[in-house]
Short mmCIF file of C-alpha atoms and ligand atoms in Angstrom, two decimals:
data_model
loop_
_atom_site.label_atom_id
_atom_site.label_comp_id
_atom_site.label_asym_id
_atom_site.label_seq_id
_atom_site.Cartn_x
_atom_site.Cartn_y
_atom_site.Cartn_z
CA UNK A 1 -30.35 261.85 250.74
CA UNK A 2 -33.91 260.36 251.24
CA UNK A 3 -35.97 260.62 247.47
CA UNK A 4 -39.71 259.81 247.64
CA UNK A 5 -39.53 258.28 244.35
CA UNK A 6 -35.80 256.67 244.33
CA UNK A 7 -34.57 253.83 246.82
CA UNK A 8 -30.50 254.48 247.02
CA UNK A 9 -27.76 252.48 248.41
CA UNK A 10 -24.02 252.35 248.01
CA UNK A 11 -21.94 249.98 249.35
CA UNK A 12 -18.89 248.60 248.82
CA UNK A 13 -18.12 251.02 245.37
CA UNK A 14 -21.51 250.29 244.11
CA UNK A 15 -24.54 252.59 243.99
CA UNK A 16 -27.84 250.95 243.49
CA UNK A 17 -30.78 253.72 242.81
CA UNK A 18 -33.82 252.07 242.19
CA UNK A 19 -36.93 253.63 240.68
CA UNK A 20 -39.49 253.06 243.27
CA UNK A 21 -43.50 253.67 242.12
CA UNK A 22 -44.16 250.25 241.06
CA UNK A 23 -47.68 250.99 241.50
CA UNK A 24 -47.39 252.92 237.89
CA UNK A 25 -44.86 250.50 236.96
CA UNK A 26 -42.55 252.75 237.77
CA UNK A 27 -43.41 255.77 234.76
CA UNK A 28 -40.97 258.56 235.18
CA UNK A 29 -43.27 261.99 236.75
CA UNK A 30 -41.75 265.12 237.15
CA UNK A 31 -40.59 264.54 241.00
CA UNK A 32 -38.60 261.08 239.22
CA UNK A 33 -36.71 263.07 237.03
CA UNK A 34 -35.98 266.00 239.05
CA UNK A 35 -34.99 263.25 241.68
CA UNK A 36 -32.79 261.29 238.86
CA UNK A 37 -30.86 264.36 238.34
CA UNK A 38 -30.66 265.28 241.71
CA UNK A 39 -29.13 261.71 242.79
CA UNK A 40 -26.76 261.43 239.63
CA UNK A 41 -25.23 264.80 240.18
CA UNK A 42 -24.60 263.68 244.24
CA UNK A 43 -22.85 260.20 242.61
CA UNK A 44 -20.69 261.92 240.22
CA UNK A 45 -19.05 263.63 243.37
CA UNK A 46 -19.50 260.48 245.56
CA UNK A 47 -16.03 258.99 245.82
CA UNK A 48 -17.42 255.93 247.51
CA UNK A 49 -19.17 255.30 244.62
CA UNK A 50 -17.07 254.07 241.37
CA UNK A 51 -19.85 252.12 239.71
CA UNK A 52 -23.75 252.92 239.41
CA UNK A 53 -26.74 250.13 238.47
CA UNK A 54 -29.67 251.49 237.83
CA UNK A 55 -33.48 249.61 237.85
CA UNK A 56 -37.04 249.48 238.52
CA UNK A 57 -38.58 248.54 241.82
CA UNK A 58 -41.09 245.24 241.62
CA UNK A 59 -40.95 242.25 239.35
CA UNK A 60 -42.59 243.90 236.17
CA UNK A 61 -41.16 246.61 235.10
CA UNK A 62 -38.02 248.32 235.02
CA UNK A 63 -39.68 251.95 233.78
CA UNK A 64 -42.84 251.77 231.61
CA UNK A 65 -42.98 255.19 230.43
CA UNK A 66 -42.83 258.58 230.91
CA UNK A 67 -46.10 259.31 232.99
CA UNK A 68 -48.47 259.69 229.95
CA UNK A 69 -50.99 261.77 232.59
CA UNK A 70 -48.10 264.41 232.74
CA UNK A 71 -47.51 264.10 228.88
CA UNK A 72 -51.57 264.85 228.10
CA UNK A 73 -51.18 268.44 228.94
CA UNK A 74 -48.28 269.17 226.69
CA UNK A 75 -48.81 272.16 224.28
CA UNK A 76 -45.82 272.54 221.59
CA UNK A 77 -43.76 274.63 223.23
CA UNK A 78 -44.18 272.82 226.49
CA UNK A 79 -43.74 269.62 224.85
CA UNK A 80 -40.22 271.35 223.18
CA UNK A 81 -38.99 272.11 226.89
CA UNK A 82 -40.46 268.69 228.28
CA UNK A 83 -38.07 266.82 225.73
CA UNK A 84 -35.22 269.44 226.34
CA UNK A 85 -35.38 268.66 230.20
CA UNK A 86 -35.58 264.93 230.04
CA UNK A 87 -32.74 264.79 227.54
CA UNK A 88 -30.81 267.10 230.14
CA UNK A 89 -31.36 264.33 232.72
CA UNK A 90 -30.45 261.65 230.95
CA UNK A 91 -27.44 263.21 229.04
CA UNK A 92 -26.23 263.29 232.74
CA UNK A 93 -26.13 259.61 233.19
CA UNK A 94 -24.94 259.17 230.19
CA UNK A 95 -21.88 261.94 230.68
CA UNK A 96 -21.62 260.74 234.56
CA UNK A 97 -18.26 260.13 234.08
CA UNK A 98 -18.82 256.73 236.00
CA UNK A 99 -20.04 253.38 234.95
CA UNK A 100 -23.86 253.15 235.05
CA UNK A 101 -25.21 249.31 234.15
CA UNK A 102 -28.83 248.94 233.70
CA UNK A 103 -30.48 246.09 234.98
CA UNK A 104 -33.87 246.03 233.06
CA UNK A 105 -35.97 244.17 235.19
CA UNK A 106 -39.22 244.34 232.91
CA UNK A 107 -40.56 247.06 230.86
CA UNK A 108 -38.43 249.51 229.29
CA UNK A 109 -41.16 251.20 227.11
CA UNK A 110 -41.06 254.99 226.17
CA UNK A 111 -38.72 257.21 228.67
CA UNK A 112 -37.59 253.22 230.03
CA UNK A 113 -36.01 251.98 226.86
CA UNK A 114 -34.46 255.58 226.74
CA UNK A 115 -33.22 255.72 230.07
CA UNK A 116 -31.61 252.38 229.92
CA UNK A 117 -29.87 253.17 226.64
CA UNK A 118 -28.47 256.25 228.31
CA UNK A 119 -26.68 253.62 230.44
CA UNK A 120 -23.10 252.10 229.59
CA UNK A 121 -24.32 248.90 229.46
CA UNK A 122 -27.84 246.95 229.71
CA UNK A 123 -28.30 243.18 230.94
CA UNK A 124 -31.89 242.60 231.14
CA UNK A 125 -34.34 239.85 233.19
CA UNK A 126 -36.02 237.43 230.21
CA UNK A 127 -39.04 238.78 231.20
CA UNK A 128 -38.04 242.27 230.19
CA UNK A 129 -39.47 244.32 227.03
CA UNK A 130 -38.25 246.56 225.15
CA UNK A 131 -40.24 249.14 223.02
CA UNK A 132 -40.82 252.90 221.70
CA UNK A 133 -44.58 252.90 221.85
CA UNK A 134 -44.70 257.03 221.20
CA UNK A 135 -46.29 256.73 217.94
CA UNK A 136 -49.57 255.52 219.49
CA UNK A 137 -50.37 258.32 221.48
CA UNK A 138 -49.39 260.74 218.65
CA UNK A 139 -45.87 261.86 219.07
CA UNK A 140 -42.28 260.80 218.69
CA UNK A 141 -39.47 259.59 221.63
CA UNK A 142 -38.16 262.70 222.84
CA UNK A 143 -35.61 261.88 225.17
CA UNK A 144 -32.94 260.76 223.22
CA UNK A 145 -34.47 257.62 221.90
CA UNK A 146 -34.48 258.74 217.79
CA UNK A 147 -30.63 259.17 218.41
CA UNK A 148 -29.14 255.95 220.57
CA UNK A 149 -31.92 253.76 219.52
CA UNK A 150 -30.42 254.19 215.97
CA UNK A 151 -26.92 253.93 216.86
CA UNK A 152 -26.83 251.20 219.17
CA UNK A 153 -29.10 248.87 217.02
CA UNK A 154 -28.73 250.55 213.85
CA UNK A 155 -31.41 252.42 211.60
CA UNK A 156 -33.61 249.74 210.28
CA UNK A 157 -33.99 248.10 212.95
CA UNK A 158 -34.52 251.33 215.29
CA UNK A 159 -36.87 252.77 212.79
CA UNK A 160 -38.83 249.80 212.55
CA UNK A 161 -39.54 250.22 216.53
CA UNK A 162 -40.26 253.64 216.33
CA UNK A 163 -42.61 253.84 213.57
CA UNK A 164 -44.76 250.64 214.91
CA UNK A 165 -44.18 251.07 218.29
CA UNK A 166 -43.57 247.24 218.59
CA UNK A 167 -42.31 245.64 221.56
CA UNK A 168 -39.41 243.23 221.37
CA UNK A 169 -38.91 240.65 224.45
CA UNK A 170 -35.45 239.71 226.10
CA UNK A 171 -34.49 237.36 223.76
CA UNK A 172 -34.76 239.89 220.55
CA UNK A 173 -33.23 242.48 222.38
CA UNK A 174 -30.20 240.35 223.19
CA UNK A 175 -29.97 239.23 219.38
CA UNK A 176 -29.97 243.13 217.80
CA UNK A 177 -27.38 244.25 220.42
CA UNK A 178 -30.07 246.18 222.62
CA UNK A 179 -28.79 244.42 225.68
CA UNK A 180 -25.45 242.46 226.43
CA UNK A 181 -26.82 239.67 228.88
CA UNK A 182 -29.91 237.80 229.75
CA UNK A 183 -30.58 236.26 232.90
CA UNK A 184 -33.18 234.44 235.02
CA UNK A 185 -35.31 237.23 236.55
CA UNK A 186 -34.26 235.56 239.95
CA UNK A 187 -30.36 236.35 238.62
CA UNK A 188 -30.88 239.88 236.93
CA UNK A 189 -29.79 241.66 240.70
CA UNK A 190 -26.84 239.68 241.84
CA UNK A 191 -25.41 239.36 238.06
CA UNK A 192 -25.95 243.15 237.61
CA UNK A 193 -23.93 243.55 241.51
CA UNK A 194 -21.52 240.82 240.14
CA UNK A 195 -20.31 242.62 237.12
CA UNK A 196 -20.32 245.83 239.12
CA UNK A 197 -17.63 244.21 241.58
CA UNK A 198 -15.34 243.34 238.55
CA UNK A 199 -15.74 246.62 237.53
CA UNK A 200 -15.06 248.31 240.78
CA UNK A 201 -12.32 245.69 241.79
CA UNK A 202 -9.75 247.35 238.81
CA UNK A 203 -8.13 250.53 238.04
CA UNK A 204 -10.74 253.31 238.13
CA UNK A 205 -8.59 255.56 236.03
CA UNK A 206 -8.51 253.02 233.37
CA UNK A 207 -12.23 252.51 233.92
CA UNK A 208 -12.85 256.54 233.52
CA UNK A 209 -10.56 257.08 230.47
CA UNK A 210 -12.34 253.73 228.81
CA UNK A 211 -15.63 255.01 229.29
CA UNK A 212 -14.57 258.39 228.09
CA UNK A 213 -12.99 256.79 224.44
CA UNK A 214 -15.64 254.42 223.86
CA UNK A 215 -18.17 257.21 224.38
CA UNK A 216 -16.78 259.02 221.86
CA UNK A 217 -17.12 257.07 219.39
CA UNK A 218 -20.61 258.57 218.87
CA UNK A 219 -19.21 261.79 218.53
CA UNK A 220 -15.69 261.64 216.27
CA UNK A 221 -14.48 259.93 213.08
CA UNK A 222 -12.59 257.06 213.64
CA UNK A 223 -8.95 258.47 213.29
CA UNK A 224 -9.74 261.34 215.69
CA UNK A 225 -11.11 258.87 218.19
CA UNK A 226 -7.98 256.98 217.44
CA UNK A 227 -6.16 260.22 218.37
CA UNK A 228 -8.29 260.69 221.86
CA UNK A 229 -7.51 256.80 222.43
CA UNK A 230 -3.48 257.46 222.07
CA UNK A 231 -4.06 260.69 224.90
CA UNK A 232 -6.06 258.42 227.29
CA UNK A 233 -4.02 255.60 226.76
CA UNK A 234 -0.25 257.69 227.33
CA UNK A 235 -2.46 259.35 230.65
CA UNK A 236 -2.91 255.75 231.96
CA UNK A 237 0.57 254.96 231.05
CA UNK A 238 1.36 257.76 233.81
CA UNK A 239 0.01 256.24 236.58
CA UNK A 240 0.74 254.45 239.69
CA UNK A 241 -2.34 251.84 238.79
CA UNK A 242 -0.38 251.60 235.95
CA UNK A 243 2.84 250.50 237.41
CA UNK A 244 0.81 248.35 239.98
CA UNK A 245 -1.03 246.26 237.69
CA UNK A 246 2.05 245.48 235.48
CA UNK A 247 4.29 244.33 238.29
CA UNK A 248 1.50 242.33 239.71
CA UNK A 249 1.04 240.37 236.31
CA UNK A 250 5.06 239.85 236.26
CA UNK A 251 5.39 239.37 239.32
CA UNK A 252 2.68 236.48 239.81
CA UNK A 253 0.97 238.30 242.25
CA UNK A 254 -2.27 239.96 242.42
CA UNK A 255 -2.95 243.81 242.03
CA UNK A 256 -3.83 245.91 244.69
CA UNK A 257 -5.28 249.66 242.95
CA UNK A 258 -5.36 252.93 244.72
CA UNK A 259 -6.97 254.74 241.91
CA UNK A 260 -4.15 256.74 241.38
N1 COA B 1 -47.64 256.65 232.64
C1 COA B 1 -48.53 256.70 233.65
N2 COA B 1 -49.05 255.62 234.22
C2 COA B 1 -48.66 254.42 233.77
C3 COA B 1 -47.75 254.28 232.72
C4 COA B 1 -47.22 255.46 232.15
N3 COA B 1 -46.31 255.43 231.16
N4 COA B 1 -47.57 252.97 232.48
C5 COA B 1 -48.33 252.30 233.35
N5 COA B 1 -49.01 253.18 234.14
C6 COA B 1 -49.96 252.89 235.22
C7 COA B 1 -51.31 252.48 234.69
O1 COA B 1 -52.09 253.61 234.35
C8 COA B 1 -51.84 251.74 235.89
O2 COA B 1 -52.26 252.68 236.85
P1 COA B 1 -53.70 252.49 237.63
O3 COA B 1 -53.55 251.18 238.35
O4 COA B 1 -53.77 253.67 238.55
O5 COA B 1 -54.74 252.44 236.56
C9 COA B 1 -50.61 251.05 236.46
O6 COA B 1 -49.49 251.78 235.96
C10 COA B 1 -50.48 249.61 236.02
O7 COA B 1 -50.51 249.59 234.59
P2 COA B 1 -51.52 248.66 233.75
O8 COA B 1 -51.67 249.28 232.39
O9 COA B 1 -52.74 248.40 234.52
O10 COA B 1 -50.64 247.32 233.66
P3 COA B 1 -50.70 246.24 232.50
O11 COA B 1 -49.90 245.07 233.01
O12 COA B 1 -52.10 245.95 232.10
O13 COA B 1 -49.96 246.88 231.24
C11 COA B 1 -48.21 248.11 230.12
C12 COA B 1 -48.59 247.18 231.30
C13 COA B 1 -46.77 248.56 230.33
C14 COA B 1 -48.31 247.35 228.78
C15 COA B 1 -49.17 249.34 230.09
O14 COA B 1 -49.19 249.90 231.40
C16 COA B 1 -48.75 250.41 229.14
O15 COA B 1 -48.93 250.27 227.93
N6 COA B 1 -48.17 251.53 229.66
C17 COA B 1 -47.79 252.67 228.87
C18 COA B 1 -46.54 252.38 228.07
C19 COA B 1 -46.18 253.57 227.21
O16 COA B 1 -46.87 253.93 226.28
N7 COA B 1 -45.05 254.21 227.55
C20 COA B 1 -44.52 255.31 226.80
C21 COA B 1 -44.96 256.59 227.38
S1 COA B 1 -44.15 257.92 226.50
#
């Protein structure tokens, strides 16, 4: 499907959807979002895609913001449903059911940092930055930002960047567990594709049932998520990927997956 605001590819397993107005540094407008859902809901049927990256077109900036010209003519109950919708969106990358990595190309301020921590995992360019800057023009992140900003990188250090709206570069980011890698903006792309390929190249069962446990974690105390773990784990055990990748390893051979 063609998206005025979203370049898409998928090839070989992967899906690259780019967010495409770098001329406003790629802030999220209505037609984005609508667009974001739109493509994610088409992936999580799209069996030729097992694994999603997600970034910002241009060399600056991965997604600076929900478009603040949009956000001006907010009244309270507007601004209520404006936050309800974008969480919707971004609870459905986050719930795709499918990898999503988010290669954070520059900044991730506002609606950026919280799309990219509605991703499974974030490697970022060292010129990226990271920041909830909402407090400056009056109101609070409101699309899931209060929530996984606290529970990715803890409460301190999440309320600290919420209540001054500081940026934090790469290199930060890295240290307080905001990202996993950092490359050489030159790198950030074929890293991102790179780990996508070892991702794709295994079990996608496995893949599925791991992202569903770890997920969970935000949700259940640790002996019920021990409990989901044992289920996913014994539904693994029942499969043909299963069997495959077992007698491979004995065998001294190398596994060959059907997702089944
Ligand atoms: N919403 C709407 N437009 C935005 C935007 C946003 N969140 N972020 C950047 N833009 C636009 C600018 O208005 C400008 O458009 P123009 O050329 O038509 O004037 C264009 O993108 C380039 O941005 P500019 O500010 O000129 O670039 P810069 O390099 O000087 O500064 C930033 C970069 C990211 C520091 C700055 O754009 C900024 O602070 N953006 C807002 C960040 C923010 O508060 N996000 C949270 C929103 S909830």
């Amino acid at each position: 499907m063609a998206y005025t605001t979203l370049l898409t590819d998928v090839t070989e397993k992967i899906a690259t959807v780019t967010i495409n107005r770098p001329e406003k540094l790629n802030a999220l407008d209505a037609r984005a979002k609508a667009e974001l859902r739109d493509c994610f809901a088409a992936l999580r049927n799209d069996p030729a895609a097992d694994v999603v990256i997600l970034t910002g077109a241009g060399e600056k900036s991965f997604v600076a913001g929900t478009d603040i010209g949009e956000l001006s003519r907010l009244d309270a109950a507007g601004g209520k449903e404006f936050s309800e919708e974008g969480q919707s969106v971004f609870d459905a990358i986050a719930n795709l059911g499918k990898p999503v990595i988010a290669a954070v190309n520059g900044y991730a301020l506002g609606g950026g940092c919280e799309l990219a921590l509605a991703c499974h995992i974030r490697i970022a360019s060292s010129n990226a930055r990271f920041g909830q800057p909402e407090v400056n023009l009056g109101i609070i992140p409101g699309y899931g930002g209060t929530q996984r900003l606290a529970r990715l990188v803890g409460r301190g250090r999440a309320m600290e960047m919420i209540l001054t709206g500081v940026q934090i570069d790469a290199q930060e980011a890295l240290a307080c567990g905001l990202v996993s890698r950092v490359f050489p903006p030159a790198e950030l792309q074929p890293r991102a594709r790179a780990m996508a390929a070892v991702i794709a190249s295994v079990g996608q069962f496995a893949v599925r049932m791991a992202l569903k446990a770890v997920n969970m974690t935000e949700e259940v105390s640790l002996g019920e998520g021990e409990k989901l773990e044992a289920s996913l784990f014994g539904l693994c055990c029942g499969t043909k990927d299963f069997r495959e990748g077992t007698a491979a390893f004995l065998g001294k051979r190398k596994p060959h997956f059907t997702n089944s």
